[in-house]
């Protein structure tokens, strides 16, 4: 348990979007489970399979059959990151929700530090930024710099690393915020709408581990183009506070078929 001894251990839902991660997912779930056993009073891991075409689904179904805390949601068609996270968030049942990518881009034991930061700052969300993200080359570092700058200018606040997959949030945020992005705008939408409603977001820095297995699929021009198309449509509602009417109880497509 180390430095971050637990005054209060919260219950945590880990939400993992997954697309063709047969080389990563079992390892990621194993490492995350050990971290959650340490830092959470109770936990679940909600894996949303976005119509993978490799063995990923088979692997997570096997893991879910062996551990009831692992839940699998299955998309029949590829719905992209936004649709995938929305389904994962809707299915999450615990007090805190953490979003993490399937390629394990950070040490899940950082959850302990984030919980501690949440207690200290009384923030509703801890969003992490990467200390160094040049490991994936100049192009991605520039994209990310420009995107963070643009969102900061458009919405009037600086945020260091919007698209990084470490966001630990209280469930009140997901109860209040209505997310509509289908694509990778979802992180900006989550953060802007949370702030608009008065939730506080604090940032911590993390060591980032670029993937060494499988392929990165989220920096294509198609993905970036969709961010901008959705930004044009959703900009007005991302600027102004609006509370959602009600939150659906659970995602409709939960995969109960365990082998
Ligand atoms: N829902 C969904 N998730 C995806 C898709 N492509 C990748 N992912 C997941 O999104 C996360 C980040 O993907 P990655 O390719 O590492 O993107 P990067 O970190 O931006 O390079 C991983 O959990 C992937 O499995 C997709 O088409 N749909
Ligand atoms: Mg990645």
CSV table of C-alpha atoms and ligand atoms in Angstrom, one decimal:
chain,number,residue,atom,x,y,z
A,1,UNK,CA,0.0,0.0,0.0
A,2,UNK,CA,3.1,2.2,0.3
A,3,UNK,CA,2.9,5.9,0.8
A,4,UNK,CA,-0.8,6.3,0.0
A,5,UNK,CA,-2.3,4.5,3.0
A,6,UNK,CA,-6.0,4.5,2.7
A,7,UNK,CA,-8.0,6.5,5.1
A,8,UNK,CA,-11.1,5.7,3.0
A,9,UNK,CA,-11.1,3.0,0.4
A,10,UNK,CA,-13.7,3.9,-2.2
A,11,UNK,CA,-15.6,1.5,-4.5
A,12,UNK,CA,-14.3,1.8,-8.0
A,13,UNK,CA,-15.6,0.9,-11.5
A,14,UNK,CA,-12.8,0.6,-14.0
A,15,UNK,CA,-14.0,1.3,-17.5
A,16,UNK,CA,-11.9,0.0,-20.4
A,17,UNK,CA,-12.7,0.6,-24.1
A,18,UNK,CA,-11.3,-2.3,-26.2
A,19,UNK,CA,-10.6,-2.7,-29.8
A,20,UNK,CA,-8.4,-5.5,-31.0
A,21,UNK,CA,-6.3,-5.8,-27.9
A,22,UNK,CA,-5.6,-9.6,-27.8
A,23,UNK,CA,-2.0,-8.9,-27.0
A,24,UNK,CA,-2.7,-6.5,-24.1
A,25,UNK,CA,-6.0,-7.1,-22.5
A,26,UNK,CA,-5.4,-10.1,-20.2
A,27,UNK,CA,-2.2,-8.6,-18.9
A,28,UNK,CA,-3.9,-5.2,-18.4
A,29,UNK,CA,-6.9,-6.7,-16.5
A,30,UNK,CA,-4.5,-8.7,-14.3
A,31,UNK,CA,-2.4,-5.7,-13.3
A,32,UNK,CA,-5.5,-3.5,-12.8
A,33,UNK,CA,-7.2,-6.2,-10.6
A,34,UNK,CA,-4.2,-6.3,-8.3
A,35,UNK,CA,-4.2,-2.5,-8.0
A,36,UNK,CA,-7.9,-2.4,-7.4
A,37,UNK,CA,-7.7,-5.1,-4.8
A,38,UNK,CA,-5.3,-2.8,-3.0
A,39,UNK,CA,-6.9,0.6,-3.3
A,40,UNK,CA,-10.7,-0.1,-3.6
A,41,UNK,CA,-13.1,-1.4,-1.0
A,42,UNK,CA,-15.0,-3.1,-3.9
A,43,UNK,CA,-14.4,-2.9,-7.6
A,44,UNK,CA,-15.6,-4.0,-11.0
A,45,UNK,CA,-13.9,-3.9,-14.4
A,46,UNK,CA,-16.3,-3.0,-17.2
A,47,UNK,CA,-14.7,-3.9,-20.5
A,48,UNK,CA,-16.5,-2.5,-23.6
A,49,UNK,CA,-15.6,-4.5,-26.7
A,50,UNK,CA,-16.1,-2.3,-29.7
A,51,UNK,CA,-16.6,-5.1,-32.2
A,52,UNK,CA,-13.0,-6.4,-32.1
A,53,UNK,CA,-12.1,-8.7,-35.0
A,54,UNK,CA,-9.3,-10.5,-33.2
A,55,UNK,CA,-9.5,-12.8,-30.1
A,56,UNK,CA,-10.0,-10.0,-27.6
A,57,UNK,CA,-13.7,-10.8,-26.9
A,58,UNK,CA,-13.0,-14.5,-26.4
A,59,UNK,CA,-10.2,-13.6,-24.0
A,60,UNK,CA,-12.3,-11.2,-21.9
A,61,UNK,CA,-15.3,-13.6,-21.8
A,62,UNK,CA,-12.9,-16.2,-20.3
A,63,UNK,CA,-11.7,-13.7,-17.8
A,64,UNK,CA,-15.3,-12.7,-16.9
A,65,UNK,CA,-16.2,-16.3,-16.4
A,66,UNK,CA,-13.4,-16.7,-13.9
A,67,UNK,CA,-14.0,-13.4,-12.0
A,68,UNK,CA,-17.5,-12.1,-11.5
A,69,UNK,CA,-16.1,-8.6,-11.0
A,70,UNK,CA,-15.2,-8.5,-14.7
A,71,UNK,CA,-18.1,-7.5,-16.9
A,72,UNK,CA,-18.2,-7.4,-20.7
A,73,UNK,CA,-20.3,-5.2,-22.9
A,74,UNK,CA,-20.2,-6.1,-26.6
A,75,UNK,CA,-20.9,-3.9,-29.6
A,76,UNK,CA,-22.0,-5.6,-32.7
A,77,UNK,CA,-20.6,-2.8,-34.8
A,78,UNK,CA,-17.6,-0.5,-34.2
A,79,UNK,CA,-19.1,2.6,-32.5
A,80,UNK,CA,-15.8,4.4,-31.8
A,81,UNK,CA,-14.5,5.7,-28.6
A,82,UNK,CA,-17.3,8.0,-27.6
A,83,UNK,CA,-20.1,5.5,-27.9
A,84,UNK,CA,-17.9,2.9,-26.2
A,85,UNK,CA,-17.1,5.0,-23.2
A,86,UNK,CA,-20.7,6.2,-22.9
A,87,UNK,CA,-21.9,2.6,-22.6
A,88,UNK,CA,-19.1,1.7,-20.2
A,89,UNK,CA,-20.0,4.7,-18.0
A,90,UNK,CA,-23.7,3.9,-18.1
A,91,UNK,CA,-23.0,0.4,-16.9
A,92,UNK,CA,-20.6,1.4,-14.1
A,93,UNK,CA,-22.1,0.8,-10.6
A,94,UNK,CA,-19.5,2.0,-8.1
A,95,UNK,CA,-18.8,5.3,-6.4
A,96,UNK,CA,-15.8,6.3,-8.4
A,97,UNK,CA,-15.2,5.6,-12.1
A,98,UNK,CA,-11.8,5.4,-13.7
A,99,UNK,CA,-11.3,5.4,-17.4
A,100,UNK,CA,-8.3,3.4,-18.5
A,101,UNK,CA,-7.1,2.2,-22.0
A,102,UNK,CA,-6.6,-1.5,-22.7
A,103,UNK,CA,-2.9,-1.1,-23.6
A,104,UNK,CA,-2.1,-0.1,-20.0
A,105,UNK,CA,-0.6,3.3,-20.7
A,106,UNK,CA,0.1,3.9,-17.0
A,107,UNK,CA,0.6,1.9,-13.8
A,108,UNK,CA,-2.9,1.2,-12.4
A,109,UNK,CA,-1.4,1.6,-8.9
A,110,UNK,CA,-1.5,5.3,-9.6
A,111,UNK,CA,-5.1,5.0,-8.6
A,112,UNK,CA,-3.9,5.2,-5.1
A,113,UNK,CA,-2.2,8.6,-5.7
A,114,UNK,CA,-5.3,9.8,-7.6
A,115,UNK,CA,-7.6,8.8,-4.7
A,116,UNK,CA,-5.3,10.6,-2.4
A,117,UNK,CA,-5.3,13.7,-4.6
A,118,UNK,CA,-9.1,13.6,-4.7
A,119,UNK,CA,-9.3,13.5,-0.9
A,120,UNK,CA,-6.7,16.3,-0.5
A,121,UNK,CA,-8.2,18.7,-3.1
A,122,UNK,CA,-11.8,17.6,-2.7
A,123,UNK,CA,-12.1,17.6,-6.5
A,124,UNK,CA,-14.8,15.7,-8.3
A,125,UNK,CA,-12.5,14.5,-11.0
A,126,UNK,CA,-8.7,13.8,-11.1
A,127,UNK,CA,-7.5,14.0,-14.7
A,128,UNK,CA,-4.0,13.0,-15.3
A,129,UNK,CA,-1.5,14.4,-17.9
A,130,UNK,CA,1.5,12.6,-19.3
A,131,UNK,CA,4.8,14.0,-18.1
A,132,UNK,CA,6.3,13.1,-21.4
A,133,UNK,CA,4.5,12.1,-24.5
A,134,UNK,CA,7.2,12.5,-27.1
A,135,UNK,CA,7.7,8.7,-27.0
A,136,UNK,CA,5.2,8.3,-29.9
A,137,UNK,CA,7.0,10.8,-32.2
A,138,UNK,CA,6.8,14.4,-33.0
A,139,UNK,CA,3.6,14.2,-35.0
A,140,UNK,CA,1.5,13.0,-32.1
A,141,UNK,CA,3.1,15.4,-29.7
A,142,UNK,CA,2.3,18.3,-32.0
A,143,UNK,CA,-1.3,17.1,-32.5
A,144,UNK,CA,-1.8,16.9,-28.8
A,145,UNK,CA,-0.3,20.3,-28.1
A,146,UNK,CA,-2.5,21.9,-30.7
A,147,UNK,CA,-5.6,20.2,-29.5
A,148,UNK,CA,-5.1,21.0,-25.9
A,149,UNK,CA,-4.4,24.6,-26.8
A,150,UNK,CA,-7.5,24.8,-29.0
A,151,UNK,CA,-9.8,23.4,-26.4
A,152,UNK,CA,-8.3,25.7,-23.8
A,153,UNK,CA,-8.9,28.8,-26.0
A,154,UNK,CA,-12.4,27.7,-27.0
A,155,UNK,CA,-13.6,27.0,-23.5
A,156,UNK,CA,-11.5,29.4,-21.5
A,157,UNK,CA,-9.4,27.2,-19.4
A,158,UNK,CA,-6.1,25.4,-19.7
A,159,UNK,CA,-6.0,21.6,-19.5
A,160,UNK,CA,-2.7,19.8,-20.1
A,161,UNK,CA,-3.7,16.5,-21.7
A,162,UNK,CA,-7.4,16.2,-22.5
A,163,UNK,CA,-7.3,12.9,-24.3
A,164,UNK,CA,-5.2,11.0,-21.9
A,165,UNK,CA,-7.1,8.0,-20.6
A,166,UNK,CA,-6.8,8.6,-16.9
A,167,UNK,CA,-9.9,10.2,-15.5
A,168,UNK,CA,-11.0,9.3,-12.1
A,169,UNK,CA,-14.4,10.8,-11.3
A,170,UNK,CA,-17.2,10.7,-8.8
A,171,UNK,CA,-20.4,9.1,-10.1
A,172,UNK,CA,-22.3,12.4,-9.5
A,173,UNK,CA,-20.5,13.7,-12.6
A,174,UNK,CA,-21.9,10.9,-14.8
A,175,UNK,CA,-25.3,11.3,-13.2
A,176,UNK,CA,-25.3,15.0,-14.1
A,177,UNK,CA,-23.5,15.2,-17.4
A,178,UNK,CA,-25.1,14.1,-20.7
A,179,UNK,CA,-22.4,12.9,-23.1
A,180,UNK,CA,-23.1,12.8,-26.8
A,181,UNK,CA,-19.8,12.5,-28.6
A,182,UNK,CA,-19.5,9.4,-30.8
A,183,UNK,CA,-15.8,9.8,-31.4
A,184,UNK,CA,-12.8,11.0,-29.5
A,185,UNK,CA,-14.2,14.4,-28.6
A,186,UNK,CA,-15.7,12.6,-25.6
A,187,UNK,CA,-12.9,13.5,-23.2
A,188,UNK,CA,-13.2,17.2,-24.0
A,189,UNK,CA,-17.0,17.0,-23.7
A,190,UNK,CA,-16.7,15.2,-20.4
A,191,UNK,CA,-14.3,17.8,-18.9
A,192,UNK,CA,-16.1,20.9,-20.3
A,193,UNK,CA,-19.5,19.8,-19.3
A,194,UNK,CA,-18.3,18.8,-15.8
A,195,UNK,CA,-16.7,22.1,-15.3
A,196,UNK,CA,-19.8,24.0,-16.6
A,197,UNK,CA,-21.9,22.3,-14.0
A,198,UNK,CA,-19.6,23.4,-11.2
A,199,UNK,CA,-17.6,20.1,-10.7
A,200,UNK,CA,-14.0,20.7,-9.9
A,201,UNK,CA,-11.3,19.0,-11.9
A,202,UNK,CA,-7.7,18.7,-10.7
A,203,UNK,CA,-4.8,17.4,-12.7
A,204,UNK,CA,-1.8,15.2,-11.7
A,205,UNK,CA,1.1,14.1,-13.8
A,206,UNK,CA,1.9,10.5,-14.6
A,207,UNK,CA,4.5,8.5,-16.3
A,208,UNK,CA,3.2,7.4,-19.6
A,209,UNK,CA,4.1,4.1,-21.3
A,210,UNK,CA,3.5,4.1,-25.0
A,211,UNK,CA,2.2,0.8,-26.3
A,212,UNK,CA,4.6,-1.9,-27.3
A,213,UNK,CA,2.0,-4.4,-28.5
A,214,UNK,CA,-0.8,-4.1,-30.9
A,215,UNK,CA,-1.4,-1.0,-33.0
A,216,UNK,CA,-2.4,2.5,-32.1
A,217,UNK,CA,-5.7,3.2,-33.9
A,218,UNK,CA,-6.8,6.5,-32.6
A,219,UNK,CA,-4.6,9.0,-34.3
A,220,UNK,CA,-5.8,8.5,-37.9
A,221,UNK,CA,-7.1,11.4,-39.9
A,222,UNK,CA,-10.6,9.9,-39.8
A,223,UNK,CA,-10.6,10.0,-36.0
A,224,UNK,CA,-9.3,13.6,-36.0
A,225,UNK,CA,-11.8,14.7,-38.6
A,226,UNK,CA,-14.6,13.3,-36.5
A,227,UNK,CA,-13.4,15.3,-33.5
A,228,UNK,CA,-13.7,18.5,-35.4
A,229,UNK,CA,-17.1,17.7,-37.0
A,230,UNK,CA,-18.5,16.8,-33.6
A,231,UNK,CA,-16.9,19.9,-32.0
A,232,UNK,CA,-18.8,22.1,-34.5
A,233,UNK,CA,-22.1,20.4,-33.6
A,234,UNK,CA,-21.6,20.1,-29.9
A,235,UNK,CA,-19.8,23.4,-29.2
A,236,UNK,CA,-22.9,25.3,-28.0
A,237,UNK,CA,-23.8,22.7,-25.4
A,238,UNK,CA,-20.2,22.3,-24.3
A,239,UNK,CA,-20.1,26.0,-23.6
A,240,UNK,CA,-23.2,26.2,-21.3
A,241,UNK,CA,-24.3,24.3,-18.2
A,242,UNK,CA,-27.0,21.8,-18.8
A,243,UNK,CA,-27.9,19.0,-16.4
A,244,UNK,CA,-29.2,15.7,-17.9
A,245,UNK,CA,-32.8,14.8,-17.2
A,246,UNK,CA,-32.1,11.3,-16.0
A,247,UNK,CA,-29.5,8.7,-16.3
A,248,UNK,CA,-30.3,5.3,-17.9
A,249,UNK,CA,-29.9,2.5,-15.4
A,250,UNK,CA,-27.5,0.4,-17.4
A,251,UNK,CA,-26.2,-0.1,-20.9
A,252,UNK,CA,-28.6,-2.1,-23.0
A,253,UNK,CA,-26.1,-4.4,-24.5
A,254,UNK,CA,-24.4,-6.2,-21.6
A,255,UNK,CA,-22.8,-9.4,-22.7
A,256,UNK,CA,-24.1,-12.2,-20.4
A,257,UNK,CA,-22.9,-15.0,-22.6
A,258,UNK,CA,-20.0,-16.5,-20.7
A,259,UNK,CA,-18.6,-19.6,-22.3
B,1,LIG,N1,-14.2,2.0,-28.8
B,1,LIG,C1,-13.1,2.0,-29.5
B,1,LIG,N2,-12.0,1.9,-28.8
B,1,LIG,C2,-10.9,1.9,-29.5
B,1,LIG,C3,-10.9,1.9,-30.9
B,1,LIG,N3,-9.6,1.8,-31.3
B,1,LIG,C4,-8.8,1.8,-30.2
B,1,LIG,N4,-9.6,1.8,-29.1
B,1,LIG,C5,-9.3,1.6,-27.7
B,1,LIG,O1,-8.9,2.9,-27.2
B,1,LIG,C6,-7.8,2.8,-26.4
B,1,LIG,C7,-6.6,3.6,-26.9
B,1,LIG,O2,-6.3,3.1,-28.1
B,1,LIG,P1,-4.9,3.4,-28.8
B,1,LIG,O3,-4.9,2.8,-30.1
B,1,LIG,O4,-3.8,3.0,-27.8
B,1,LIG,O5,-4.9,5.0,-29.0
B,1,LIG,P2,-3.8,6.0,-28.5
B,1,LIG,O6,-3.5,5.7,-27.1
B,1,LIG,O7,-4.4,7.3,-28.7
B,1,LIG,O8,-2.6,5.7,-29.4
B,1,LIG,C8,-7.5,1.3,-26.2
B,1,LIG,O9,-8.2,0.8,-25.1
B,1,LIG,C9,-8.1,0.8,-27.5
B,1,LIG,O10,-8.4,-0.6,-27.4
B,1,LIG,C10,-12.1,1.9,-31.6
B,1,LIG,O11,-12.2,1.9,-32.8
B,1,LIG,N5,-13.2,2.0,-30.8
B,2,LIG,MG1,-2.6,4.0,-26.4
